[in-house]
Amino acid sequence: MAKIIVVTSGKGGVGKTTTSASFATGLAQAGHKTVVIDFDVGLRNLDLIMGVERRVVFDFINVIAGEATLKQALIKDKRVENLYILAASQTRDKDALTEAGVARVIDELSKDFEYIVCDSPAGIEKGALLAMHFADEALIVTNPEVSSVRDSDRVLGILSSKTARAKSGESVREHLVITRYDANRVARGEMLSVEDVKDILAIPLLGVIPESKDVLNASNQGSPVISLPDVQAAEAYKDMVARFLGEERAHRFLDPSSKGFLNRLFGG
Amino acid sequence: MAWMDIFRANKPSTAQLAKERLQVIVAHQRAGALHAPDYLPKLQKELLEVIRKYVAVGEDAVNIEVERDGDTEILELNITVPSSKN
Ligand SMILES: Nc1ncnc2c1ncn2[C@@H]1O[C@H](COP(=O)(O)OP(=O)(O)OP(=O)(O)O)[C@@H](O)[C@H]1O
Ligand SMILES: [Mg+2]
């Protein structure tokens, strides 16, 4: 049986797709057969971040509607062994996403994969609810910023009340992933710290991803940031995956850069 | 950077303010999410009816709030009645 993990946040633009892509890639690199599904019907993005946009023929909705088989729709990553992508539809609207349809696809994927990563759309509407509905575990992607933290708390409430697990009296295992963390601004008291966010949300911390220009570089190239060499955000994502798989690793990149004042002044 | 703390001492950082605001918001959100008590409006209405049998009070005489304190929830009722002067 596969483990189903939803990457969710409530608030838009906090780094769910960036995290889904790197997390799924990391799991696959660790030798686990993994599929990452884009639930953002109408606004697909994951294909671009994974660099497979030109290879999408059939999508998730086609499979749900019975217009294509799962085999036809799954895109095998060319760079990473064990990694598959199921794209969202660009044209159909969200009504095409049905609970029964999603259940059937996830069921079928479960037979073949170890991990199913669901990249949730923003919001708490149908697409987001379905992305989390069958989850065993959840990555709560949060920026150290008031509206993002509040939305994450809302999502935690939904995870523990509306999901299939919640309804059968079980719980969804929750992991906090703080992204776009700027240790310099935290040190200056301008940004919530890791401890602040942990205190408020009170769920275990899985990873802290620093704010980094490399994320844009990665998406420009259509390569998940975790695959870039010598990049802090990639190291942070690798640590996160290792922790998810049970390894103990200290959190890094939480301290202000050691660059001197002048260096920072001149944008070094 | 310790000397800078002198300037900070009398003014909380914006991050500190953010945290304090969030603590309040989240406490409310969680209190609401628990039972989002859908019986509250009805309870409020019926209480008002009962009270009105005895005293003349306005629509907003009964105020209900739910607060969460650790594992327990506290239902707080505030009933404002006019003071009886005679
Ligand atoms: N660690 C980071 N450092 C800098 N920029 C980042 C980081 N993580 C994400 N971003 C940027 O933030 C933007 C939003 O990221 P992403 O698309 O992953 O968010 P999302 O939560 O999936 O958004 P949506 O809610 O629209 O699906 C992108 O421009 C991305 O490059
Ligand atoms: Mg996204």
Coordinates of C-alpha atoms and ligand atoms in Angstrom, one line a residue:
Chain A
M1 CA 0.0 0.0 0.0
A2 CA 1.2 3.4 -0.9
K3 CA 1.5 6.3 1.5
I4 CA -0.5 9.3 0.5
I5 CA 0.9 12.7 1.3
V6 CA -0.8 16.0 0.7
V7 CA 1.2 19.2 0.3
T8 CA -1.2 21.9 1.4
S9 CA -1.3 25.4 2.9
G10 CA -4.6 27.3 2.5
K11 CA -2.8 30.4 1.3
G12 CA -1.7 30.7 -2.2
G13 CA 1.9 31.1 -3.5
V14 CA 3.6 29.9 -0.3
G15 CA 5.6 27.2 -2.0
K16 CA 3.4 24.1 -2.2
T17 CA 4.3 23.2 -5.8
T18 CA 8.0 24.0 -5.2
T19 CA 7.9 21.7 -2.2
S20 CA 5.8 19.0 -3.9
A21 CA 8.3 18.8 -6.8
S22 CA 11.4 18.7 -4.6
F23 CA 9.9 16.4 -2.0
A24 CA 8.7 13.8 -4.6
T25 CA 12.1 14.0 -6.4
G26 CA 13.9 13.5 -3.1
L27 CA 11.8 10.4 -2.3
A28 CA 12.4 9.0 -5.7
Q29 CA 16.2 9.7 -5.4
A30 CA 16.1 7.8 -2.2
G31 CA 14.9 4.8 -4.2
H32 CA 11.1 4.9 -3.5
K33 CA 8.8 4.7 -6.4
T34 CA 6.9 8.0 -6.3
V35 CA 4.2 9.8 -8.2
V36 CA 3.4 13.5 -7.8
I37 CA -0.2 14.6 -8.8
D38 CA -1.2 18.2 -9.6
F39 CA -4.6 18.9 -8.1
D40 CA -4.6 22.5 -9.3
V41 CA -7.2 21.9 -12.1
G42 CA -7.3 24.8 -14.5
L43 CA -4.0 26.3 -13.3
R44 CA -1.5 23.6 -13.7
N45 CA 2.0 24.4 -12.7
L46 CA 3.7 21.3 -11.5
D47 CA 4.5 20.2 -15.1
L48 CA 6.5 23.4 -15.6
I49 CA 8.4 23.1 -12.3
M50 CA 9.2 19.5 -13.2
G51 CA 10.2 20.4 -16.7
V52 CA 7.8 18.0 -18.4
E53 CA 5.3 20.5 -19.9
R54 CA 5.9 19.4 -23.4
R55 CA 5.3 15.8 -22.6
V56 CA 1.7 16.2 -21.2
V57 CA -0.7 14.4 -23.5
F58 CA -3.3 13.2 -21.1
D59 CA -3.9 14.5 -17.6
F60 CA -5.5 13.6 -14.3
I61 CA -9.0 14.7 -15.4
N62 CA -8.8 12.6 -18.6
V63 CA -8.1 9.6 -16.4
I64 CA -11.0 10.4 -14.0
A65 CA -13.3 10.9 -17.0
G66 CA -12.2 7.6 -18.5
E67 CA -10.8 9.2 -21.6
A68 CA -7.3 7.8 -21.0
T69 CA -5.8 5.1 -18.9
L70 CA -3.5 5.9 -16.0
K71 CA -0.6 4.4 -17.9
Q72 CA -1.2 6.8 -20.7
A73 CA -1.3 9.8 -18.5
L74 CA 1.6 9.1 -16.2
I75 CA 4.8 10.9 -17.3
K76 CA 8.0 9.2 -16.4
D77 CA 10.7 11.6 -15.3
K78 CA 13.7 11.4 -17.6
R79 CA 16.3 12.4 -15.0
V80 CA 15.2 10.6 -11.9
E81 CA 14.5 6.9 -11.7
N82 CA 11.3 5.9 -9.9
L83 CA 9.6 9.3 -10.4
Y84 CA 6.3 9.9 -12.2
I85 CA 4.1 13.0 -12.7
L86 CA 0.4 13.2 -13.2
A87 CA -0.5 16.6 -14.6
A88 CA -3.6 18.6 -14.0
S89 CA -5.9 19.6 -16.8
Q90 CA -5.4 23.1 -18.1
T91 CA -8.8 23.5 -19.7
R92 CA -11.4 21.6 -17.6
D93 CA -12.9 23.2 -14.6
K94 CA -12.8 21.9 -11.1
D95 CA -16.2 20.1 -11.3
A96 CA -14.5 17.4 -13.3
L97 CA -12.7 16.5 -10.1
T98 CA -15.0 14.1 -8.2
E99 CA -14.4 12.2 -5.0
A100 CA -15.2 8.9 -6.6
G101 CA -12.9 9.7 -9.5
V102 CA -10.0 10.7 -7.3
A103 CA -10.6 7.7 -5.1
R104 CA -10.4 5.4 -8.1
V105 CA -7.1 6.9 -9.4
I106 CA -5.5 6.9 -6.0
D107 CA -6.5 3.3 -5.5
E108 CA -5.0 2.3 -8.7
L109 CA -1.8 4.2 -8.1
S110 CA -1.6 2.7 -4.6
K111 CA -1.0 -0.8 -6.1
D112 CA 2.1 0.4 -7.9
F113 CA 3.7 3.2 -6.0
E114 CA 5.2 3.6 -2.5
Y115 CA 4.5 7.3 -2.2
I116 CA 1.7 9.4 -3.8
V117 CA 2.4 13.2 -3.3
C118 CA -0.7 15.4 -3.9
D119 CA 0.1 19.0 -4.7
S120 CA -2.9 20.9 -3.5
P121 CA -4.3 24.1 -5.0
A122 CA -4.6 27.2 -2.8
G123 CA -7.8 27.8 -0.9
I124 CA -10.1 25.4 0.9
E125 CA -12.5 24.7 -1.9
K126 CA -13.2 21.5 -3.7
G127 CA -9.8 20.9 -5.3
A128 CA -7.9 21.5 -2.0
L129 CA -10.4 19.4 -0.1
L130 CA -10.0 16.5 -2.5
A131 CA -6.3 16.8 -2.5
M132 CA -6.2 16.2 1.2
H133 CA -9.2 13.8 1.4
F134 CA -7.3 10.6 1.1
A135 CA -4.1 11.7 2.8
D136 CA -2.3 9.7 5.4
E137 CA 0.1 12.5 6.0
A138 CA 0.2 16.2 5.3
L139 CA 3.0 18.7 4.7
I140 CA 1.7 22.1 5.9
V141 CA 3.6 24.6 3.9
T142 CA 3.8 27.9 5.8
N143 CA 5.6 31.2 5.3
P144 CA 6.7 33.1 8.4
E145 CA 4.0 35.7 7.9
V146 CA 0.7 36.3 9.6
S147 CA -1.8 35.4 6.9
S148 CA 0.0 32.2 5.9
V149 CA 0.2 31.0 9.5
R150 CA -3.5 31.7 10.1
D151 CA -4.5 29.9 6.9
S152 CA -2.3 26.9 7.9
D153 CA -4.1 26.7 11.2
R154 CA -7.4 26.6 9.3
V155 CA -6.1 23.8 7.1
L156 CA -5.1 21.9 10.2
G157 CA -8.7 22.2 11.4
I158 CA -10.0 20.8 8.1
L159 CA -7.4 17.9 8.1
S160 CA -8.7 16.8 11.5
S161 CA -12.3 17.0 10.7
K162 CA -13.1 16.6 7.0
T163 CA -10.7 14.0 5.6
A164 CA -11.4 10.3 5.1
R165 CA -9.1 9.5 8.0
A166 CA -10.7 12.0 10.3
K167 CA -14.2 10.6 9.5
S168 CA -13.0 7.1 10.3
G169 CA -11.6 8.3 13.7
E170 CA -8.0 8.2 12.6
S171 CA -5.7 11.2 12.3
V172 CA -3.7 12.5 9.4
R173 CA 0.0 12.9 10.4
E174 CA 1.0 16.5 10.2
H175 CA 4.4 18.0 9.3
L176 CA 5.3 21.6 9.4
V177 CA 7.4 22.9 6.5
I178 CA 8.4 26.5 6.8
T179 CA 9.5 28.0 3.4
R180 CA 10.9 31.3 2.3
Y181 CA 12.6 31.7 5.7
D182 CA 14.9 34.7 5.9
A183 CA 17.1 34.3 8.9
N184 CA 18.5 37.9 8.6
R185 CA 15.0 39.4 8.8
V186 CA 14.2 37.1 11.7
A187 CA 17.3 38.3 13.5
R188 CA 16.2 41.9 13.0
G189 CA 12.8 41.1 14.5
E190 CA 11.0 41.7 11.2
M191 CA 9.9 38.1 10.5
L192 CA 8.4 35.4 12.7
S193 CA 11.0 32.9 13.8
V194 CA 10.8 29.1 13.4
E195 CA 10.0 28.9 17.1
D196 CA 7.2 31.4 16.8
V197 CA 5.5 29.5 14.0
K198 CA 6.0 26.2 15.8
D199 CA 4.5 27.7 19.0
I200 CA 1.5 28.9 17.2
L201 CA 0.7 25.8 15.0
A202 CA 2.0 23.2 17.5
I203 CA 2.8 20.5 15.0
P204 CA 6.2 18.8 14.5
L205 CA 8.6 20.6 12.3
L206 CA 9.9 18.7 9.2
G207 CA 11.9 21.3 7.5
V208 CA 12.8 24.9 7.0
I209 CA 13.6 26.1 3.5
P210 CA 15.4 29.4 3.2
E211 CA 14.3 32.2 1.0
S212 CA 16.5 31.7 -2.0
K213 CA 17.0 33.1 -5.5
D214 CA 17.9 29.6 -6.6
V215 CA 14.2 28.6 -6.5
L216 CA 13.4 30.9 -9.4
N217 CA 16.5 29.7 -11.2
A218 CA 15.3 26.2 -10.8
S219 CA 11.8 26.9 -12.1
N220 CA 13.2 28.8 -15.0
Q221 CA 15.1 25.6 -16.0
G222 CA 12.2 23.3 -15.2
S223 CA 14.2 21.4 -12.7
P224 CA 13.1 20.9 -9.1
V225 CA 15.4 23.0 -6.8
I226 CA 16.4 19.9 -4.9
S227 CA 18.4 18.8 -8.0
L228 CA 20.5 21.9 -8.2
P229 CA 24.1 21.4 -6.9
D230 CA 25.6 23.5 -4.1
V231 CA 22.4 25.3 -3.2
Q232 CA 21.1 25.9 0.3
A233 CA 17.4 25.4 -0.6
A234 CA 18.3 22.1 -2.2
E235 CA 20.2 21.0 0.9
A236 CA 17.3 22.0 3.1
Y237 CA 14.9 20.0 0.9
K238 CA 17.3 17.0 1.0
D239 CA 17.4 17.2 4.8
M240 CA 13.6 17.4 4.9
V241 CA 13.2 14.2 2.8
A242 CA 15.7 12.4 5.0
R243 CA 13.8 13.4 8.1
F244 CA 10.6 12.3 6.5
L245 CA 12.2 8.9 5.9
G246 CA 13.2 8.6 9.5
E247 CA 16.7 10.0 9.7
E248 CA 17.6 12.5 12.4
R249 CA 19.1 15.7 11.0
A250 CA 19.7 19.0 12.6
H251 CA 17.9 22.0 11.0
R252 CA 20.3 24.2 9.0
F253 CA 20.3 27.7 7.6
L254 CA 18.5 29.1 10.6
D255 CA 21.1 31.6 11.5
P256 CA 21.8 34.9 9.8
S257 CA 24.4 34.8 7.1
S258 CA 27.9 35.4 8.4
K259 CA 28.5 38.0 5.7
G260 CA 29.7 41.2 7.2
F261 CA 27.8 44.4 7.3
L262 CA 29.5 46.0 4.3
N263 CA 29.1 42.9 2.4
R264 CA 25.4 42.9 2.9
L265 CA 25.2 46.6 2.2
F266 CA 26.7 46.1 -1.2
G267 CA 24.5 43.1 -1.9
G268 CA 27.3 40.4 -1.8
Chain B
M1 CA 24.3 43.5 17.9
A2 CA 23.5 43.6 21.7
W3 CA 23.7 47.4 21.7
M4 CA 20.8 47.5 19.3
D5 CA 18.6 45.8 21.8
I6 CA 18.6 49.0 23.8
F7 CA 16.6 50.6 21.1
R8 CA 14.4 47.7 20.8
A9 CA 13.7 47.3 24.5
N10 CA 10.8 49.8 24.6
K11 CA 9.3 48.8 21.3
P12 CA 8.3 45.2 20.5
S13 CA 9.6 44.0 17.1
T14 CA 7.1 43.6 14.3
A15 CA 7.7 39.8 14.5
Q16 CA 6.8 39.9 18.1
L17 CA 3.6 41.8 17.3
A18 CA 2.8 39.3 14.6
K19 CA 3.2 36.4 17.0
E20 CA 0.9 38.0 19.6
R21 CA -1.8 38.7 17.0
L22 CA -1.6 35.2 15.7
Q23 CA -1.9 33.7 19.2
V24 CA -5.3 35.4 19.5
I25 CA -6.5 34.6 16.0
V26 CA -5.6 31.0 16.3
A27 CA -7.2 30.5 19.7
H28 CA -10.4 31.9 18.2
Q29 CA -10.1 29.8 15.1
R30 CA -9.7 26.6 17.1
A31 CA -12.4 27.5 19.5
G32 CA -14.7 28.0 16.6
A33 CA -13.6 25.0 14.7
L34 CA -14.3 22.6 17.5
H35 CA -18.1 22.6 17.4
A36 CA -18.5 25.8 15.5
P37 CA -21.4 25.5 17.9
D38 CA -24.3 25.8 15.4
Y39 CA -26.7 25.7 18.4
L40 CA -25.4 29.0 19.6
P41 CA -27.6 31.4 17.7
K42 CA -30.7 29.3 18.7
L43 CA -29.5 29.2 22.3
Q44 CA -29.1 32.9 22.3
K45 CA -32.5 33.5 20.9
E46 CA -34.3 31.2 23.3
L47 CA -32.4 32.6 26.3
L48 CA -33.5 36.0 25.2
E49 CA -37.1 34.8 25.1
V50 CA -36.9 33.4 28.6
I51 CA -35.3 36.5 30.0
R52 CA -37.9 38.7 28.3
K53 CA -40.6 37.0 30.4
Y54 CA -39.1 38.7 33.4
V55 CA -37.4 41.8 32.2
A56 CA -37.6 44.1 29.3
V57 CA -34.2 43.8 27.5
G58 CA -33.0 44.6 24.0
E59 CA -31.9 42.3 21.2
D60 CA -28.3 42.4 22.3
A61 CA -28.8 41.7 25.9
V62 CA -27.5 38.2 25.6
N63 CA -24.0 37.8 24.5
I64 CA -22.4 34.3 24.1
E65 CA -18.8 33.5 23.6
V66 CA -16.9 30.2 23.5
E67 CA -13.4 30.1 24.7
R68 CA -10.9 27.3 24.8
D69 CA -8.7 26.8 27.7
G70 CA -6.4 23.8 27.2
D71 CA -8.7 20.8 26.8
T72 CA -11.8 22.4 28.1
E73 CA -14.2 24.8 26.4
I74 CA -15.8 27.6 28.3
L75 CA -19.2 28.8 27.3
E76 CA -19.4 32.4 28.5
L77 CA -22.8 34.0 28.8
N78 CA -23.2 37.7 29.4
I79 CA -26.7 38.9 30.1
T80 CA -27.2 42.6 30.6
V81 CA -30.3 43.5 32.5
P82 CA -31.4 47.0 33.4
S83 CA -30.8 47.8 37.0
S84 CA -34.1 47.8 39.0
K85 CA -34.3 51.2 40.6
N86 CA -37.6 50.8 42.4
Ligands
LIG1 N1 12.3 29.1 -0.8 C1 11.9 30.0 -1.7 N2 12.7 31.1 -1.9 C2 12.3 32.0 -2.8 N3 11.2 31.9 -3.6 C3 10.4 30.8 -3.4 C4 10.7 29.8 -2.4 N4 9.7 28.9 -2.5 C5 8.8 29.3 -3.4 N5 9.2 30.5 -4.0 C6 8.6 31.2 -5.0 O1 7.3 31.5 -4.6 C7 6.4 31.5 -5.7 C8 5.2 30.5 -5.4 O2 5.7 29.2 -5.3 P1 4.8 27.9 -5.6 O3 4.3 28.0 -7.0 O4 5.6 26.7 -5.2 O5 3.7 28.2 -4.5 P2 2.3 27.4 -4.4 O6 2.0 27.4 -3.0 O7 2.3 26.2 -5.1 O8 1.3 28.5 -5.2 P3 -0.2 28.2 -5.6 O9 -1.0 28.4 -4.3 O10 -0.5 29.3 -6.6 O11 -0.3 26.8 -6.1 C9 7.2 31.1 -6.9 O12 7.5 32.2 -7.7 C10 8.4 30.5 -6.3 O13 9.5 30.6 -7.2
MG2 MG 1.0 25.4 -6.7

